[in-house]
PDB file of C-alpha atoms and ligand atoms in Angstrom:
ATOM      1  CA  UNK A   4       0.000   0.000   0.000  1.00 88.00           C
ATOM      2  CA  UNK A   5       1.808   3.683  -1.075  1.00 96.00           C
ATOM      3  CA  UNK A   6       0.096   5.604   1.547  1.00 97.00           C
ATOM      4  CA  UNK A   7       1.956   2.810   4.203  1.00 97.00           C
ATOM      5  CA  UNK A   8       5.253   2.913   2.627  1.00 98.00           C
ATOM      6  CA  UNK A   9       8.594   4.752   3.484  1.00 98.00           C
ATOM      7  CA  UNK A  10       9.712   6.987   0.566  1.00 98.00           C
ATOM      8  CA  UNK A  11      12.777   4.965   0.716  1.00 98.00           C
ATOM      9  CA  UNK A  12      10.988   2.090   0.404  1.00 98.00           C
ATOM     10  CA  UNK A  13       9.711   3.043  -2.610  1.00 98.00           C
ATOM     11  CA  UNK A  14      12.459   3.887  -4.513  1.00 98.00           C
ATOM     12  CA  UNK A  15      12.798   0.455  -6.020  1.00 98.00           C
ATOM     13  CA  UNK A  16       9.013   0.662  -7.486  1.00 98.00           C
ATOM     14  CA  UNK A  17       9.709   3.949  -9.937  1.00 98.00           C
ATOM     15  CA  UNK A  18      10.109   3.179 -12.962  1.00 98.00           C
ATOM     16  CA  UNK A  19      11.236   7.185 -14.090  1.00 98.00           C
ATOM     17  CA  UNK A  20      14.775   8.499 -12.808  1.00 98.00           C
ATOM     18  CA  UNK A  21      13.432  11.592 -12.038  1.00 98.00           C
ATOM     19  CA  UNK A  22      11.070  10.231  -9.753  1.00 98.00           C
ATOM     20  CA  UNK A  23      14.095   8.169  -8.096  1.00 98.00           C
ATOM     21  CA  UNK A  24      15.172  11.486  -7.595  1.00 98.00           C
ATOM     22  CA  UNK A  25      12.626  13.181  -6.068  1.00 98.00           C
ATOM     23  CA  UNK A  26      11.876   9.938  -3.390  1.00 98.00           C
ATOM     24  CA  UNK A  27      16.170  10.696  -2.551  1.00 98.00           C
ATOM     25  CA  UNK A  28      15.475  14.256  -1.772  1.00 99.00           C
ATOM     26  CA  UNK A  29      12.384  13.796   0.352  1.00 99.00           C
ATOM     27  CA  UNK A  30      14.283  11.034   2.011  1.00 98.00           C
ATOM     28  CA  UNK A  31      17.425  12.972   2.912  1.00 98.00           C
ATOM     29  CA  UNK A  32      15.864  16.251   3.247  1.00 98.00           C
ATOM     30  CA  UNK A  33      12.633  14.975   5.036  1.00 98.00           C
ATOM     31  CA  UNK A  34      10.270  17.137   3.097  1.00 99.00           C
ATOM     32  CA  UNK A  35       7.640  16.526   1.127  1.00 99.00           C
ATOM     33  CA  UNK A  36       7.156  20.612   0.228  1.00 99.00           C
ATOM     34  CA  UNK A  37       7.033  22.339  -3.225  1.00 99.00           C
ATOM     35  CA  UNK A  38       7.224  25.854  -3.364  1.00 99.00           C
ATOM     36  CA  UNK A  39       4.641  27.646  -6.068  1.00 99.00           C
ATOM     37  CA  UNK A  40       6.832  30.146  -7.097  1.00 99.00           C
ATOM     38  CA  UNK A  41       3.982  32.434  -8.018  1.00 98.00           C
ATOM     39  CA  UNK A  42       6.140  35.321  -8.749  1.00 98.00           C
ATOM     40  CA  UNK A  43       6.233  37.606 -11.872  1.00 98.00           C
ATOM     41  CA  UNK A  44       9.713  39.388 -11.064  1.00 98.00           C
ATOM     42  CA  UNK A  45      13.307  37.592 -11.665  1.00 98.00           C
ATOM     43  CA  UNK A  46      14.899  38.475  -8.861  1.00 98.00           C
ATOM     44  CA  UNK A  47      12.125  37.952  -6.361  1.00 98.00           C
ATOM     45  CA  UNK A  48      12.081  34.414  -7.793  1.00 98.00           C
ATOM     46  CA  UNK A  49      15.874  33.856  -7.289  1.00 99.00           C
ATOM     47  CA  UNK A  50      15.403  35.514  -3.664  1.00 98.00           C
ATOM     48  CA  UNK A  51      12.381  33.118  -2.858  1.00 99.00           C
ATOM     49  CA  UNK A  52      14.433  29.849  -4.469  1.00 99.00           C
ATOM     50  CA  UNK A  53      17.455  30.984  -2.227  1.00 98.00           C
ATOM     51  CA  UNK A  54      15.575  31.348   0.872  1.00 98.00           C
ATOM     52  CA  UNK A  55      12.883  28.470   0.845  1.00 99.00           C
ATOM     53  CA  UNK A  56      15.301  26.210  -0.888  1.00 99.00           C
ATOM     54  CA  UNK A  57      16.975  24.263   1.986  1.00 99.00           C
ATOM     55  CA  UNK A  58      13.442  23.227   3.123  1.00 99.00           C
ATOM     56  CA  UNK A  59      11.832  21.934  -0.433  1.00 99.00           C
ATOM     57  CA  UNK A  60      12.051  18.949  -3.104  1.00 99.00           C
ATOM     58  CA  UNK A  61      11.044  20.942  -5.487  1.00 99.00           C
ATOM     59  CA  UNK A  62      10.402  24.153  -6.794  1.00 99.00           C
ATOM     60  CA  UNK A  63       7.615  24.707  -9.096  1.00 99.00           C
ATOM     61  CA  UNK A  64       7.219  27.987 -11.500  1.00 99.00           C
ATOM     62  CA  UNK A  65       4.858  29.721 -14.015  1.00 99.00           C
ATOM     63  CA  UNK A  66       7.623  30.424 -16.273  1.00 98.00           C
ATOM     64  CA  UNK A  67       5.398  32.247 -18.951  1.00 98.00           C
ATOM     65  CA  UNK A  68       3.921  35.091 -15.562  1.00 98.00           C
ATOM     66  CA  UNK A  69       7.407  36.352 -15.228  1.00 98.00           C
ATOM     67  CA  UNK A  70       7.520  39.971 -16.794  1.00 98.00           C
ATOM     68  CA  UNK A  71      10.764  40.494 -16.929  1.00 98.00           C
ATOM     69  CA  UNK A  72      11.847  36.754 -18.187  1.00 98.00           C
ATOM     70  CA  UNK A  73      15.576  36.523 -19.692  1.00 98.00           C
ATOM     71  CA  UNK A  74      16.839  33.395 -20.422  1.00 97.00           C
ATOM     72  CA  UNK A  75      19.673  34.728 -17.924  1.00 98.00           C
ATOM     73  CA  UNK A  76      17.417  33.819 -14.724  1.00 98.00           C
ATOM     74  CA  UNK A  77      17.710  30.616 -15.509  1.00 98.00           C
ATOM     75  CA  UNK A  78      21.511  29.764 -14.554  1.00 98.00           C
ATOM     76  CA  UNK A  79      21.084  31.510 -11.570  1.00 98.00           C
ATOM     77  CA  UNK A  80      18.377  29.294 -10.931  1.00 98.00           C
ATOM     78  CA  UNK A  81      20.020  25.897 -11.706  1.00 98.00           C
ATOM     79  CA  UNK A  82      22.896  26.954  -9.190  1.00 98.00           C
ATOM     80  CA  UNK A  83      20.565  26.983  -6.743  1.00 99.00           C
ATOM     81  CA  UNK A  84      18.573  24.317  -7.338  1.00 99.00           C
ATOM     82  CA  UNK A  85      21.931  22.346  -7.923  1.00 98.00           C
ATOM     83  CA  UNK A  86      23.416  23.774  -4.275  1.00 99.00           C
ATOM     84  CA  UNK A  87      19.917  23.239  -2.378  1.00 99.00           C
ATOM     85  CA  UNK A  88      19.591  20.093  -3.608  1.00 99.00           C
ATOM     86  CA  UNK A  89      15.342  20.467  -5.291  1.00 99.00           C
ATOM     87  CA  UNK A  90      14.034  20.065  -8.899  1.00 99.00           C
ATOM     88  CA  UNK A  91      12.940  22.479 -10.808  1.00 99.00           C
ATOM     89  CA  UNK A  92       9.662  21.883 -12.117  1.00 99.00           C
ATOM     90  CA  UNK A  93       7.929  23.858 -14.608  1.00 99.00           C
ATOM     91  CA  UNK A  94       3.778  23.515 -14.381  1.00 99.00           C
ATOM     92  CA  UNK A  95       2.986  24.051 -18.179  1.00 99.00           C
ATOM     93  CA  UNK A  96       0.112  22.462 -17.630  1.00 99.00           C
ATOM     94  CA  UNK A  97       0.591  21.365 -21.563  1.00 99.00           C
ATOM     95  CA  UNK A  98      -2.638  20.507 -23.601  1.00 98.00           C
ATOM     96  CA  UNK A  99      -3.160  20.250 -27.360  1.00 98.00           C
ATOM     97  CA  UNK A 100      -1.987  18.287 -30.152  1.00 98.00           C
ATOM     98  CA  UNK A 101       1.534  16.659 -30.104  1.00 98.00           C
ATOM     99  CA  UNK A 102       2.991  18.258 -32.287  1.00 98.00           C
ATOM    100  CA  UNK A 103       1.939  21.991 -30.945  1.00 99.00           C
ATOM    101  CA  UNK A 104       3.145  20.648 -27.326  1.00 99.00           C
ATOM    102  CA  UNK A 105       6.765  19.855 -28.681  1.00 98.00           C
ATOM    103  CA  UNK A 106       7.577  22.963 -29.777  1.00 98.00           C
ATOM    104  CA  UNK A 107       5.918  24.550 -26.431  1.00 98.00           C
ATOM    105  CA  UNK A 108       8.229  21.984 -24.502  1.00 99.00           C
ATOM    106  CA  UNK A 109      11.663  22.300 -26.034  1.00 98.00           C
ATOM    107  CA  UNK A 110      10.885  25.725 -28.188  1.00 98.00           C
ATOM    108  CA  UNK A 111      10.060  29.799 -28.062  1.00 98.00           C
ATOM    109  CA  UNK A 112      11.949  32.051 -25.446  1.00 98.00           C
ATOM    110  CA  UNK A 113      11.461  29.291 -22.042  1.00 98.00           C
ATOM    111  CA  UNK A 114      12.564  26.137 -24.050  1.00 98.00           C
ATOM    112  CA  UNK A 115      11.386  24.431 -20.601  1.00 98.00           C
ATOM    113  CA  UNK A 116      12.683  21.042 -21.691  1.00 99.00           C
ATOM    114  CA  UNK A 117      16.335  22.680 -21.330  1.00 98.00           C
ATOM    115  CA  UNK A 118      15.270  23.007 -17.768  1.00 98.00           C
ATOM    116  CA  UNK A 119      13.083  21.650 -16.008  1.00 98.00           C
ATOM    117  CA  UNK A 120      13.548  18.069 -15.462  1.00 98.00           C
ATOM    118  CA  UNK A 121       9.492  17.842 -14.206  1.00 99.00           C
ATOM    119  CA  UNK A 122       6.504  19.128 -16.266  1.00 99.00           C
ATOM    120  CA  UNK A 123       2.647  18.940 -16.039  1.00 99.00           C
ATOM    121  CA  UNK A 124       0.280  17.822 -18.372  1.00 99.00           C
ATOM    122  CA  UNK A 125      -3.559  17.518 -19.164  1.00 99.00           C
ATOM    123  CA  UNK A 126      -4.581  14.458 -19.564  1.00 98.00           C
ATOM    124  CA  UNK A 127      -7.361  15.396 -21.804  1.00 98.00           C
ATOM    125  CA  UNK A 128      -5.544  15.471 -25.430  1.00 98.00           C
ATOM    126  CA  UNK A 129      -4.557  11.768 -25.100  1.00 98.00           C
ATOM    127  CA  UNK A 130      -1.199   9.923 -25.640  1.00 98.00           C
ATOM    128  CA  UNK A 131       0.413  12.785 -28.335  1.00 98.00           C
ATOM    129  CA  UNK A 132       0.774  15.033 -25.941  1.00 98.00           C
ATOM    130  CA  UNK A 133       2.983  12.298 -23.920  1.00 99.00           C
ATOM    131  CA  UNK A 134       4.726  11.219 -26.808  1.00 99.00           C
ATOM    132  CA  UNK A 135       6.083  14.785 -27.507  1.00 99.00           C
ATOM    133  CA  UNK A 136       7.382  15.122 -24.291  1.00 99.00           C
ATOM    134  CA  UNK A 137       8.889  11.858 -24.234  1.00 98.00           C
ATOM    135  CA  UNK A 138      10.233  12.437 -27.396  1.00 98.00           C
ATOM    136  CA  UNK A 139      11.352  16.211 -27.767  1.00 98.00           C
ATOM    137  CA  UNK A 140      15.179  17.479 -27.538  1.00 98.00           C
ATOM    138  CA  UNK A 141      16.368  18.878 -24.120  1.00 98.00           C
ATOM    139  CA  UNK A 142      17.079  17.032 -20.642  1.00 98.00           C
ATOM    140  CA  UNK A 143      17.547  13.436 -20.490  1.00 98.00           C
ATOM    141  CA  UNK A 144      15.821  12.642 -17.282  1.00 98.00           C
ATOM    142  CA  UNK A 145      12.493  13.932 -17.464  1.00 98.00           C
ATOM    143  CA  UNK A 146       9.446  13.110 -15.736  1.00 98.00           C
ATOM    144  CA  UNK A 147       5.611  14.456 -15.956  1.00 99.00           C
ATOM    145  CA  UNK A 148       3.062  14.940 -13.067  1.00 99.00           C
ATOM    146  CA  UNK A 149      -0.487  14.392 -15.071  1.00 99.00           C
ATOM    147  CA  UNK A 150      -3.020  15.909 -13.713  1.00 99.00           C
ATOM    148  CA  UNK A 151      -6.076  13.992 -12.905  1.00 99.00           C
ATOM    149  CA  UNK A 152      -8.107  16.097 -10.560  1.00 98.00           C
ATOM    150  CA  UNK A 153      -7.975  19.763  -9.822  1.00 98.00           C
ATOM    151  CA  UNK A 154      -8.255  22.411  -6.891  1.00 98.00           C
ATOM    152  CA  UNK A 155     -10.434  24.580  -8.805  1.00 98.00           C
ATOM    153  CA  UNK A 156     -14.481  24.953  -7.684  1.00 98.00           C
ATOM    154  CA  UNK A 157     -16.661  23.942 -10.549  1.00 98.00           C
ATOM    155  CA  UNK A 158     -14.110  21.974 -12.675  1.00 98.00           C
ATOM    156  CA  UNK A 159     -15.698  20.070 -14.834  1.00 98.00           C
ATOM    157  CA  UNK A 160     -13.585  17.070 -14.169  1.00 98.00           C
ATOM    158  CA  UNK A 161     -15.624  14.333 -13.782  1.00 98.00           C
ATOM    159  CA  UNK A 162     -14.874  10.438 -11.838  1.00 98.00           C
ATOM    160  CA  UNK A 163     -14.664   8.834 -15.662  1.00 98.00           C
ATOM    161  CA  UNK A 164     -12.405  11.336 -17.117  1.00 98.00           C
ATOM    162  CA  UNK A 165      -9.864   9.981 -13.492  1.00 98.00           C
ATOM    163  CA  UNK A 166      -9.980   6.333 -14.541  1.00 98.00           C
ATOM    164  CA  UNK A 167      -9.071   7.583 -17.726  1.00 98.00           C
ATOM    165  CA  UNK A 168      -6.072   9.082 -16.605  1.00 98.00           C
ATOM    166  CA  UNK A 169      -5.223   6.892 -14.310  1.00 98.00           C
ATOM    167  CA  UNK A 170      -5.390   3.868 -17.215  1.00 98.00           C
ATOM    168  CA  UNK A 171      -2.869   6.744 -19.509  1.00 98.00           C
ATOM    169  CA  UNK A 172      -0.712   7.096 -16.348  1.00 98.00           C
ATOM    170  CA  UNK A 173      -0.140   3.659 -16.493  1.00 97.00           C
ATOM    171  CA  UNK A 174       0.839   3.135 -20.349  1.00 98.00           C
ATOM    172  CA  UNK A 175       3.409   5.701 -19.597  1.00 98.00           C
ATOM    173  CA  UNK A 176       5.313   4.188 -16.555  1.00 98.00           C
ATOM    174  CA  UNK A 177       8.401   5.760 -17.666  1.00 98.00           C
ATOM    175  CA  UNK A 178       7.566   9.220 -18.194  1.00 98.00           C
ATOM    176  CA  UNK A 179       5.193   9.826 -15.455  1.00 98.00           C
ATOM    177  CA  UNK A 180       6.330  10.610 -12.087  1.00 98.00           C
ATOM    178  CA  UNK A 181       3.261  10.685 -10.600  1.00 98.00           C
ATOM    179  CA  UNK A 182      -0.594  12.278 -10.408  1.00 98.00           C
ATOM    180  CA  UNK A 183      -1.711  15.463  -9.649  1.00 99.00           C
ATOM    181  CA  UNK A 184      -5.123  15.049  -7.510  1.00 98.00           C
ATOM    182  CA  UNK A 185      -7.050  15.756  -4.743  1.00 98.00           C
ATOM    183  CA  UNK A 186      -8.066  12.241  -3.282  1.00 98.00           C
ATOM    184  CA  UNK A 187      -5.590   9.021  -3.389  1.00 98.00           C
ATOM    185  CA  UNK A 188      -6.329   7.314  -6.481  1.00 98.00           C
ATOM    186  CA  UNK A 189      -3.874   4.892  -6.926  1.00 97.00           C
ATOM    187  CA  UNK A 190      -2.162   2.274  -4.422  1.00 96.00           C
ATOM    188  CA  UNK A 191       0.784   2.021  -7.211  1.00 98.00           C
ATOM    189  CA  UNK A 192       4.039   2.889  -4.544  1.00 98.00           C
ATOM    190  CA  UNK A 193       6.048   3.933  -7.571  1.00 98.00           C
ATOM    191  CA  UNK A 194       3.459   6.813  -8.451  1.00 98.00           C
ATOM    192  CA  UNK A 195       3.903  10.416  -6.144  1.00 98.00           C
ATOM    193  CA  UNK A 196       0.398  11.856  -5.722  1.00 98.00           C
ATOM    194  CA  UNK A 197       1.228  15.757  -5.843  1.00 99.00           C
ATOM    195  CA  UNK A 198      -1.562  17.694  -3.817  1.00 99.00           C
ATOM    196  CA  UNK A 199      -1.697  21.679  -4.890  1.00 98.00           C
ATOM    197  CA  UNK A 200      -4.901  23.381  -2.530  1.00 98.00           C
ATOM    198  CA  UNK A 201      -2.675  23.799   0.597  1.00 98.00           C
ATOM    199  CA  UNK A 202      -2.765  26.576   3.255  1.00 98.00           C
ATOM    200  CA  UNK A 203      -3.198  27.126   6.633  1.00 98.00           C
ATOM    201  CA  UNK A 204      -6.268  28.774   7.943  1.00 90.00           C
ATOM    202  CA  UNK A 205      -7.393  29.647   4.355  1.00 97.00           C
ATOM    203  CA  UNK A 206     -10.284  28.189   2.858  1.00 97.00           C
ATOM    204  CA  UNK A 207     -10.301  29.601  -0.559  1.00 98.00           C
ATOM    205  CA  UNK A 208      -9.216  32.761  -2.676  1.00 98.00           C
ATOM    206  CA  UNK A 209     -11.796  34.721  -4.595  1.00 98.00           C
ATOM    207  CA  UNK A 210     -11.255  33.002  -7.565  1.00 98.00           C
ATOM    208  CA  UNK A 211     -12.435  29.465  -6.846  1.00 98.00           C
ATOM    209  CA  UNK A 212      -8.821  28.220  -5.244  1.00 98.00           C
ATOM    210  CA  UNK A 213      -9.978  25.535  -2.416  1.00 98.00           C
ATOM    211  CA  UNK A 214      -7.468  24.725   0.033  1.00 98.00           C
ATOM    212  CA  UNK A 215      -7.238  22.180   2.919  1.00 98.00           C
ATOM    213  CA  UNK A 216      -4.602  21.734   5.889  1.00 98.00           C
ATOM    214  CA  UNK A 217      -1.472  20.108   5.362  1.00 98.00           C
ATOM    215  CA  UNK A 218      -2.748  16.926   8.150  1.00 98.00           C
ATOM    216  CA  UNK A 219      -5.750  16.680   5.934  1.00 98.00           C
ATOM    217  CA  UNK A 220      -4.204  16.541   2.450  1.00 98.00           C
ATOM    218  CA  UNK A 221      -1.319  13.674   3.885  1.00 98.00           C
ATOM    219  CA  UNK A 222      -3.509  12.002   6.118  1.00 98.00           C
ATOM    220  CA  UNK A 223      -7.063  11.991   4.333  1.00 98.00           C
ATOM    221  CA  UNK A 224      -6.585  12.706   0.847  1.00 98.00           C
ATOM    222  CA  UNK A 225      -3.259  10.584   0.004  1.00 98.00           C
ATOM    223  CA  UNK A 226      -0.394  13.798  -0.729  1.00 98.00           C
ATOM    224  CA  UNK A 227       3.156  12.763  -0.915  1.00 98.00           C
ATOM    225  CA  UNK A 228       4.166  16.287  -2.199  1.00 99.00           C
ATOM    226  CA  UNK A 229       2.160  18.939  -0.979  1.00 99.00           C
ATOM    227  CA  UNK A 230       2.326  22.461  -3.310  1.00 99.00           C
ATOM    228  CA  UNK A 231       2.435  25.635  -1.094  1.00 99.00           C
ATOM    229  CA  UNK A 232       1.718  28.918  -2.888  1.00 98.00           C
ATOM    230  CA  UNK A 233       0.537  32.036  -1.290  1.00 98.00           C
ATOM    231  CA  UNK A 234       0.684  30.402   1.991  1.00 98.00           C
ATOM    232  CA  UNK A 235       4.836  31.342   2.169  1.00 98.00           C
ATOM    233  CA  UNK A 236       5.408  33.425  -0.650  1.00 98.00           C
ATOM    234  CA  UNK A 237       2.818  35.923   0.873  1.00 98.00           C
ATOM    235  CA  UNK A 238       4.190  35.951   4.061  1.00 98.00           C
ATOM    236  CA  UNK A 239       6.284  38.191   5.783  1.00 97.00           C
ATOM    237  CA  UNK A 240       9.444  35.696   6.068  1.00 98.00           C
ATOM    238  CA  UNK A 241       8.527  33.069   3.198  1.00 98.00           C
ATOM    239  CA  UNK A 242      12.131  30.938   4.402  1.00 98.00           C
ATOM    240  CA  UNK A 243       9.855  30.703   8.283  1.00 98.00           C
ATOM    241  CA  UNK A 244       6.854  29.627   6.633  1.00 98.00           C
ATOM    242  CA  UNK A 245       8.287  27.083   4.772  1.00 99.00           C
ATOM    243  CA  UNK A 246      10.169  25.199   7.217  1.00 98.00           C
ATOM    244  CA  UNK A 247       6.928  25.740   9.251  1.00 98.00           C
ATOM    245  CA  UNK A 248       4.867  23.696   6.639  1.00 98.00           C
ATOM    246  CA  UNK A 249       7.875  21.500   5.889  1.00 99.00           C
ATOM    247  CA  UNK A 250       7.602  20.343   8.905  1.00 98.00           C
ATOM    248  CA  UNK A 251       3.536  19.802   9.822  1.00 98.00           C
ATOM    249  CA  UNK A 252       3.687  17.873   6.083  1.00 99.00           C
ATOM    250  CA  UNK A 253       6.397  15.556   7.333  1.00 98.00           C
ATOM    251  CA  UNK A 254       5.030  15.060  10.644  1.00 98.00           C
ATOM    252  CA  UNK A 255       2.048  13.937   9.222  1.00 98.00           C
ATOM    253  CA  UNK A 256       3.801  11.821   6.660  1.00 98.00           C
ATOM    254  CA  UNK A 257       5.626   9.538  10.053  1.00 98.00           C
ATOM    255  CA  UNK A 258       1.866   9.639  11.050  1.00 98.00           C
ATOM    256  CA  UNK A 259       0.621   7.958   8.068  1.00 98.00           C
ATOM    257  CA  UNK A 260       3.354   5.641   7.647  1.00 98.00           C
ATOM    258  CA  UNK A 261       3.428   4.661  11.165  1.00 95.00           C
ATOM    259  CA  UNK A 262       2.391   0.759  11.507  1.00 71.00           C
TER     260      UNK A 262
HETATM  261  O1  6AU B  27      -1.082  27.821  -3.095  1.00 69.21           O
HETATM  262  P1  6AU B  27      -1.580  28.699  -4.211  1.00 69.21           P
HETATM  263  O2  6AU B  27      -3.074  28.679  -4.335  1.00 69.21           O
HETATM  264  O3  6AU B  27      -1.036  30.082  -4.167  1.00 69.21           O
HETATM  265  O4  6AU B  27      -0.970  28.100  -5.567  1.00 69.21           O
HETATM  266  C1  6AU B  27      -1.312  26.834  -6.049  1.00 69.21           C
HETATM  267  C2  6AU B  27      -0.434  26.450  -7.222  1.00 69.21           C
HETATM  268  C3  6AU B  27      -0.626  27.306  -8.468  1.00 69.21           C
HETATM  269  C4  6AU B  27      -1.529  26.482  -9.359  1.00 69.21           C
HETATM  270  O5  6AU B  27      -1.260  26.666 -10.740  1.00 69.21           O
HETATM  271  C5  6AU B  27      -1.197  25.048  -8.939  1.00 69.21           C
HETATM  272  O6  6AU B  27      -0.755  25.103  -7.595  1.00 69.21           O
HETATM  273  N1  6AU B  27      -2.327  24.079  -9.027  1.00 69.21           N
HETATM  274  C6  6AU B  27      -2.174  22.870  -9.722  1.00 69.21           C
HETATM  275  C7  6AU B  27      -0.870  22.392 -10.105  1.00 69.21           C
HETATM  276  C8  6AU B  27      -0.694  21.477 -11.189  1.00 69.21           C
HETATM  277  O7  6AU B  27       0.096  22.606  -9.467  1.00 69.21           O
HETATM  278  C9  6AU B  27      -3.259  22.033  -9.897  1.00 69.21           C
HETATM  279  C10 6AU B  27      -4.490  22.316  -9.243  1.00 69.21           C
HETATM  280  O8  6AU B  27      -5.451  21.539  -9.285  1.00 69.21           O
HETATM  281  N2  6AU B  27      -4.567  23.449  -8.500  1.00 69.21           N
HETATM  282  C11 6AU B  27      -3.518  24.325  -8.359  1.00 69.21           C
HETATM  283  O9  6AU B  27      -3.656  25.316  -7.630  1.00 69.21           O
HETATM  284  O10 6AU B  27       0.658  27.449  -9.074  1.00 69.21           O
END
C-alpha cells in the first residue's frame, strides 16, 4: 500500500529516474514541500528559491507570468537548485496536439525542456501530448506529473475522465512521475500523488482556489508532495513559513506511515 510505505521504500518501485530522484530528496531532506513560485519578477524568484530552498524537493514555477523573463534567470536558478539540492519543475500544464506541445516543450523564449527536469500535463488530449514530451530534444531525465483532478471549484472534471487518466498514467510508466489530484487514487508505490490546494487557515481565494490543511491533504486525501503557494510566498518571512509547513507535512507523513 503507497500511503503505508517509506519513501525509501519506494524507490525500487519507480520506474522514471526523475522520480528516483525526487523519493532521494524527500528522504534525505525529510520534506515533502514544493514551493509555487507564483512570482512575476526575476529576482524575487531567485530571492524566494534561495531562501525556501533548503526546506523543499522541489520548486515549481509559471515560467510564462514572469515579466521580466531573460533566459539569464535561468543559470542563476540551476545553481541553486543544484546547491539546495530540489528540482525544478515547470507547471505548463501542456494541452493540445503533439505536435503543438513539442515545440511549447523544447521551443520559443522558455525552451522548458532545457530546464526543467518535471513538467505537467492535461490528460485530456490523449497519448500525443505524452509522446512529444517523451520524445522532444532537451534534458535526459524527465518526468511528468499528469493531472487527474484539480483544486479549482466547478471543474468540470468528472470520476470517468480519473480512470481515464489513471489507465494513460499507467501506459506511460516511464515518463510519469506521478498524479496530480485531490483524493488518493492509486495504491501504485512507484506513483507520487502531488496535492496543490494547501494553506493554513485559508479556505479559498476569490477566484475558486480551495485549500485544505497540510494533516488533511497527507492524512485523508493521500499527498506525498504537498504544493504551497501564497501560503509562504505571501508571508512576511517566506524561508519561516516554509520550514513551518515542511515540517507539519512531514510530521504527518511519520503519522501515516506509522504501523
Ligand atoms: O497555493 P496557491 O493557491 O497560491 O498556488 C497553487 C499552485 C498554483 C496552481 O497553478 C497550482 O498550484 N495548481 C495545480 C498544479 C498542477 O500545481 C493544480 C491544481 O489543481 N490546482 C492548483 O492550484 O501554481
Amino acid at each position: 500500500d503507497r500511503l503505508k510505505l517509506s519513501f525509501e521504500k519506494r524507490i525500487p518501485f519507480t520506474k522514471n529516474l526523475v522520480a528516483t530522484e525526487l523519493l532521494k530528496i524527500m528522504s534525505s531532506k525529510q520534506t515533502t514541500l514544493c514551493v509555487a513560485a507564483d512570482l512575476t519578477n526575476s529576482t524575487d524568484i531567485l530571492n524566494l528559491a534561495e531562501q525556501v530552498g533548503p526546506h523543499i524537493c522541489a520548486l515549481k514555477t509559471h515560467i510564462d507570468i514572469v515579466d521580466d523573463f531573460h533566459e539569464n534567470l535561468l543559470k542563476p536558478l540551476k545553481e541553486i537548485a543544484d546547491r539546495h539540492n530540489f528540482i525544478l519543475f515547470e507547471d505548463r500544464k501542456f494541452a493540445d496536439i503533439g505536435k503543438t506541445v513539442e515545440l511549447q516543450y523544447s521551443k520559443g523564449v522558455y525552451k522548458i525542456s532545457s530546464w526543467a527536469k518535471l513538467v505537467t500535463a492535461h490528460s485530456l488530449c490523449g497519448k500525443g501530448v505524452l509522446d512529444a514530451i517523451k520524445g522532444a530534444e532537451g534534458l535526459e531525465n524527465r518526468g511528468v506529473f499528469l493531472l487527474a483532478e484539480l483544486s479549482a471549484a466547478g471543474n468540470l472534471i468528472d470520476e470517468a475522465y480519473v480512470k481515464k487518466t489513471l489507465k494513460l498514467a499507467e501506459e506511460y510508466p516511464e515518463l510519469i512521475v506521478g498524479l496530480v489530484s485531490q483524493n488518493p487514487l492509486t495504491n501504485n508505490p512507484g506513483l507520487l500523488q502531488l496535492t496543490p490546494g494547501v494553506q493554513i487557515d485559508t479556505k479559498s481565494d476569490n477566484l475558486g482556489q480551495q485549500y485544505n490543511s497540510p494533516e488533511i491533504i497527507v492524512l485523508e486525501k493521500g499527498a506525498d508532495i504537498a504544493v504551497v503557494g501564497r501560503g509562504i510566498t505571501q508571508s512576511n518571512q517566506p524561508a519561516v513559513a516554509a520550514l513551518n509547513y515542511k515540517n507539519i507535512l512531514w510530521q504527518a507523513y511519520l503519522n501515516r506511515i506509522k504501523q
